[in-house]
CSV table of C-alpha atoms in Angstrom, one decimal:
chain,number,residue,atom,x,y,z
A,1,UNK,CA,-34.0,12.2,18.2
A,2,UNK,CA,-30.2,10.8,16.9
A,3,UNK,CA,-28.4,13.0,15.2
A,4,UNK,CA,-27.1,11.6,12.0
A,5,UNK,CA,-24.1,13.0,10.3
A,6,UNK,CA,-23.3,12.3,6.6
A,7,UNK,CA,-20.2,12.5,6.8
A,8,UNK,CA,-19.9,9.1,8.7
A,9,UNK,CA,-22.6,7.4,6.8
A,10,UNK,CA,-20.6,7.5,3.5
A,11,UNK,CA,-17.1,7.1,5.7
A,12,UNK,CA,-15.1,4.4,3.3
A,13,UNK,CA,-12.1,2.9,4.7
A,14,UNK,CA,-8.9,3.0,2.5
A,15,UNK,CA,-6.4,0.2,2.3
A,16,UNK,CA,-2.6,0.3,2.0
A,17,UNK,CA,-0.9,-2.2,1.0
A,18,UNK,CA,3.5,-2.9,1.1
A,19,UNK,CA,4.9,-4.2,-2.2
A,20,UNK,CA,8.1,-5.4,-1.7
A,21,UNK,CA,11.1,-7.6,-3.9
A,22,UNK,CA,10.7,-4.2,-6.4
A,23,UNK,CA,13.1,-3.6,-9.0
A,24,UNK,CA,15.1,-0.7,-8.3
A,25,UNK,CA,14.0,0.7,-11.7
A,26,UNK,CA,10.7,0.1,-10.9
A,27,UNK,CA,8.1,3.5,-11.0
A,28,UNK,CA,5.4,5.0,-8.9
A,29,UNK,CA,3.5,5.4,-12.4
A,30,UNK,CA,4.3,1.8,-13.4
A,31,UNK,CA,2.7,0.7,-9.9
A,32,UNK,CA,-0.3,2.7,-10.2
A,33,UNK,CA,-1.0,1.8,-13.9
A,34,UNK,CA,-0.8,-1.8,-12.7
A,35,UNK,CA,-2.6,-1.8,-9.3
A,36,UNK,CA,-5.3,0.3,-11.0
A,37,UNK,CA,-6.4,-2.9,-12.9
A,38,UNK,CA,-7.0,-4.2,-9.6
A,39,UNK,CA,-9.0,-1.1,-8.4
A,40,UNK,CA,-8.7,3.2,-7.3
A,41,UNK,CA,-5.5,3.2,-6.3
A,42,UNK,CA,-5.7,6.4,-4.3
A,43,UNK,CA,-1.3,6.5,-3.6
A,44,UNK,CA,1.6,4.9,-4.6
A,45,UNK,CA,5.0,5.8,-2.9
A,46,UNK,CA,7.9,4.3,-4.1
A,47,UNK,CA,10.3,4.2,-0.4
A,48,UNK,CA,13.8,5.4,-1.7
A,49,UNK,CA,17.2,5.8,-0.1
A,50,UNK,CA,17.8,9.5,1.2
A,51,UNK,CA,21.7,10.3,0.1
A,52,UNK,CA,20.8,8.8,-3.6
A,53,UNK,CA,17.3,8.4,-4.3
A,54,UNK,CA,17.5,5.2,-5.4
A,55,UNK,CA,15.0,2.9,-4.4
A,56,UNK,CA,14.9,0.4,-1.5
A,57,UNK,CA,12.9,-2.3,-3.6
A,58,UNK,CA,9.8,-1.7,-1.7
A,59,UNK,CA,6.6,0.6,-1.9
A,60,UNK,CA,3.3,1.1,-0.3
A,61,UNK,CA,0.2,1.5,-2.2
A,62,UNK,CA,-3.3,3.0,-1.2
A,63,UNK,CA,-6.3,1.5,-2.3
A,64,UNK,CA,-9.8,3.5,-2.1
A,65,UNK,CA,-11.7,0.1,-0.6
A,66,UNK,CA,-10.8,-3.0,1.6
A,67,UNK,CA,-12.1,-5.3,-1.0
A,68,UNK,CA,-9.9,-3.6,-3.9
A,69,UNK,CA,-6.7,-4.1,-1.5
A,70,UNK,CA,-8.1,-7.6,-1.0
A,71,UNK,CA,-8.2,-8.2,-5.0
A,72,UNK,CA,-4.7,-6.6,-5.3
A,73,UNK,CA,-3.3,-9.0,-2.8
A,74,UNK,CA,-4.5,-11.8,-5.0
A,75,UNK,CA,-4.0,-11.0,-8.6
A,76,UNK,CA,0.1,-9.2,-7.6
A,77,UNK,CA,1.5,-11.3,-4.7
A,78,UNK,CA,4.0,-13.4,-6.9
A,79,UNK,CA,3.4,-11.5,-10.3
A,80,UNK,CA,6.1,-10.9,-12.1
A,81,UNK,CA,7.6,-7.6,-13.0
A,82,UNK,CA,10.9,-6.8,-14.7
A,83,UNK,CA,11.7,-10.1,-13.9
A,84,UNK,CA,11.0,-9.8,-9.8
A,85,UNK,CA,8.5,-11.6,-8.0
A,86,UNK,CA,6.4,-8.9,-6.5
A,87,UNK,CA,5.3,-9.8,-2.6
A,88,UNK,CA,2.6,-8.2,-2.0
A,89,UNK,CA,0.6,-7.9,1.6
A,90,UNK,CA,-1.2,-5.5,3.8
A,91,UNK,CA,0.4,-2.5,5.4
A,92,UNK,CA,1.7,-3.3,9.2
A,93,UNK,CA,0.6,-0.2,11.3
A,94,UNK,CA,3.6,1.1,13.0
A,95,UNK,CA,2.1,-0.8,16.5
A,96,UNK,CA,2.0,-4.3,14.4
A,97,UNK,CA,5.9,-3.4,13.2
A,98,UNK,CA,6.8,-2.9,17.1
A,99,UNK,CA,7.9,0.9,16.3
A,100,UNK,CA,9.6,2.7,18.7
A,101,UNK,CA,7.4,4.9,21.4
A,102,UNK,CA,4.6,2.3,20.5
A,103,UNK,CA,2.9,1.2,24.1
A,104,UNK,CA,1.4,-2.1,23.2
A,105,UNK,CA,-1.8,-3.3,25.9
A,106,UNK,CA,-1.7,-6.2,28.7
């Protein structure tokens, strides 16, 4: 008889999403409060420079559910915040960016 193991039965797949064309001003709080209308938003990480800790203009966001990220995508790619237009997509995995050590298949 199978084994079945709970833990994979209730196994939900989170999304992350990039944000990009952020204003610099632009706050992990003010991103969750606004993806969250979209869904759980399970992280928000602003990417900021190293030396000054200002931000890049980009940030990734997790959702808890495909179809949240899915919803995000729609309602925030072009939105406008503090007068940018948000450009909003799903997260590359480092392989899809081409990162380096990454062995790609024949």
């Amino acid at each position: 008889m199978p084994v079945i193991r709970p833990e994979k039965a209730v196994l939900k797949m989170e999304a992350k999403l990039h944000v990009g064309n952020l204003s610099k001003s632009t706050t992990q709080d003010e991103l969750n409060v606004l993806f969250a209308q979209a869904g759980k938003v399970t992280a928000v990480k602003v990417i900021k420079e190293r030396k000054s800790g200002e931000s890049k203009g980009f940030a990734f966001i997790t959702m808890s559910e495909q179809s949240e990220a899915d919803k995000a995508v729609s309602m925030f790619n072009a939105y406008s915040l503090s007068d940018h237009e948000l450009k909003v997509s799903p997260a590359k995995t480092r392989e899809e960016r081409g990162a380096i050590g990454a062995t790609i298949e024949p």
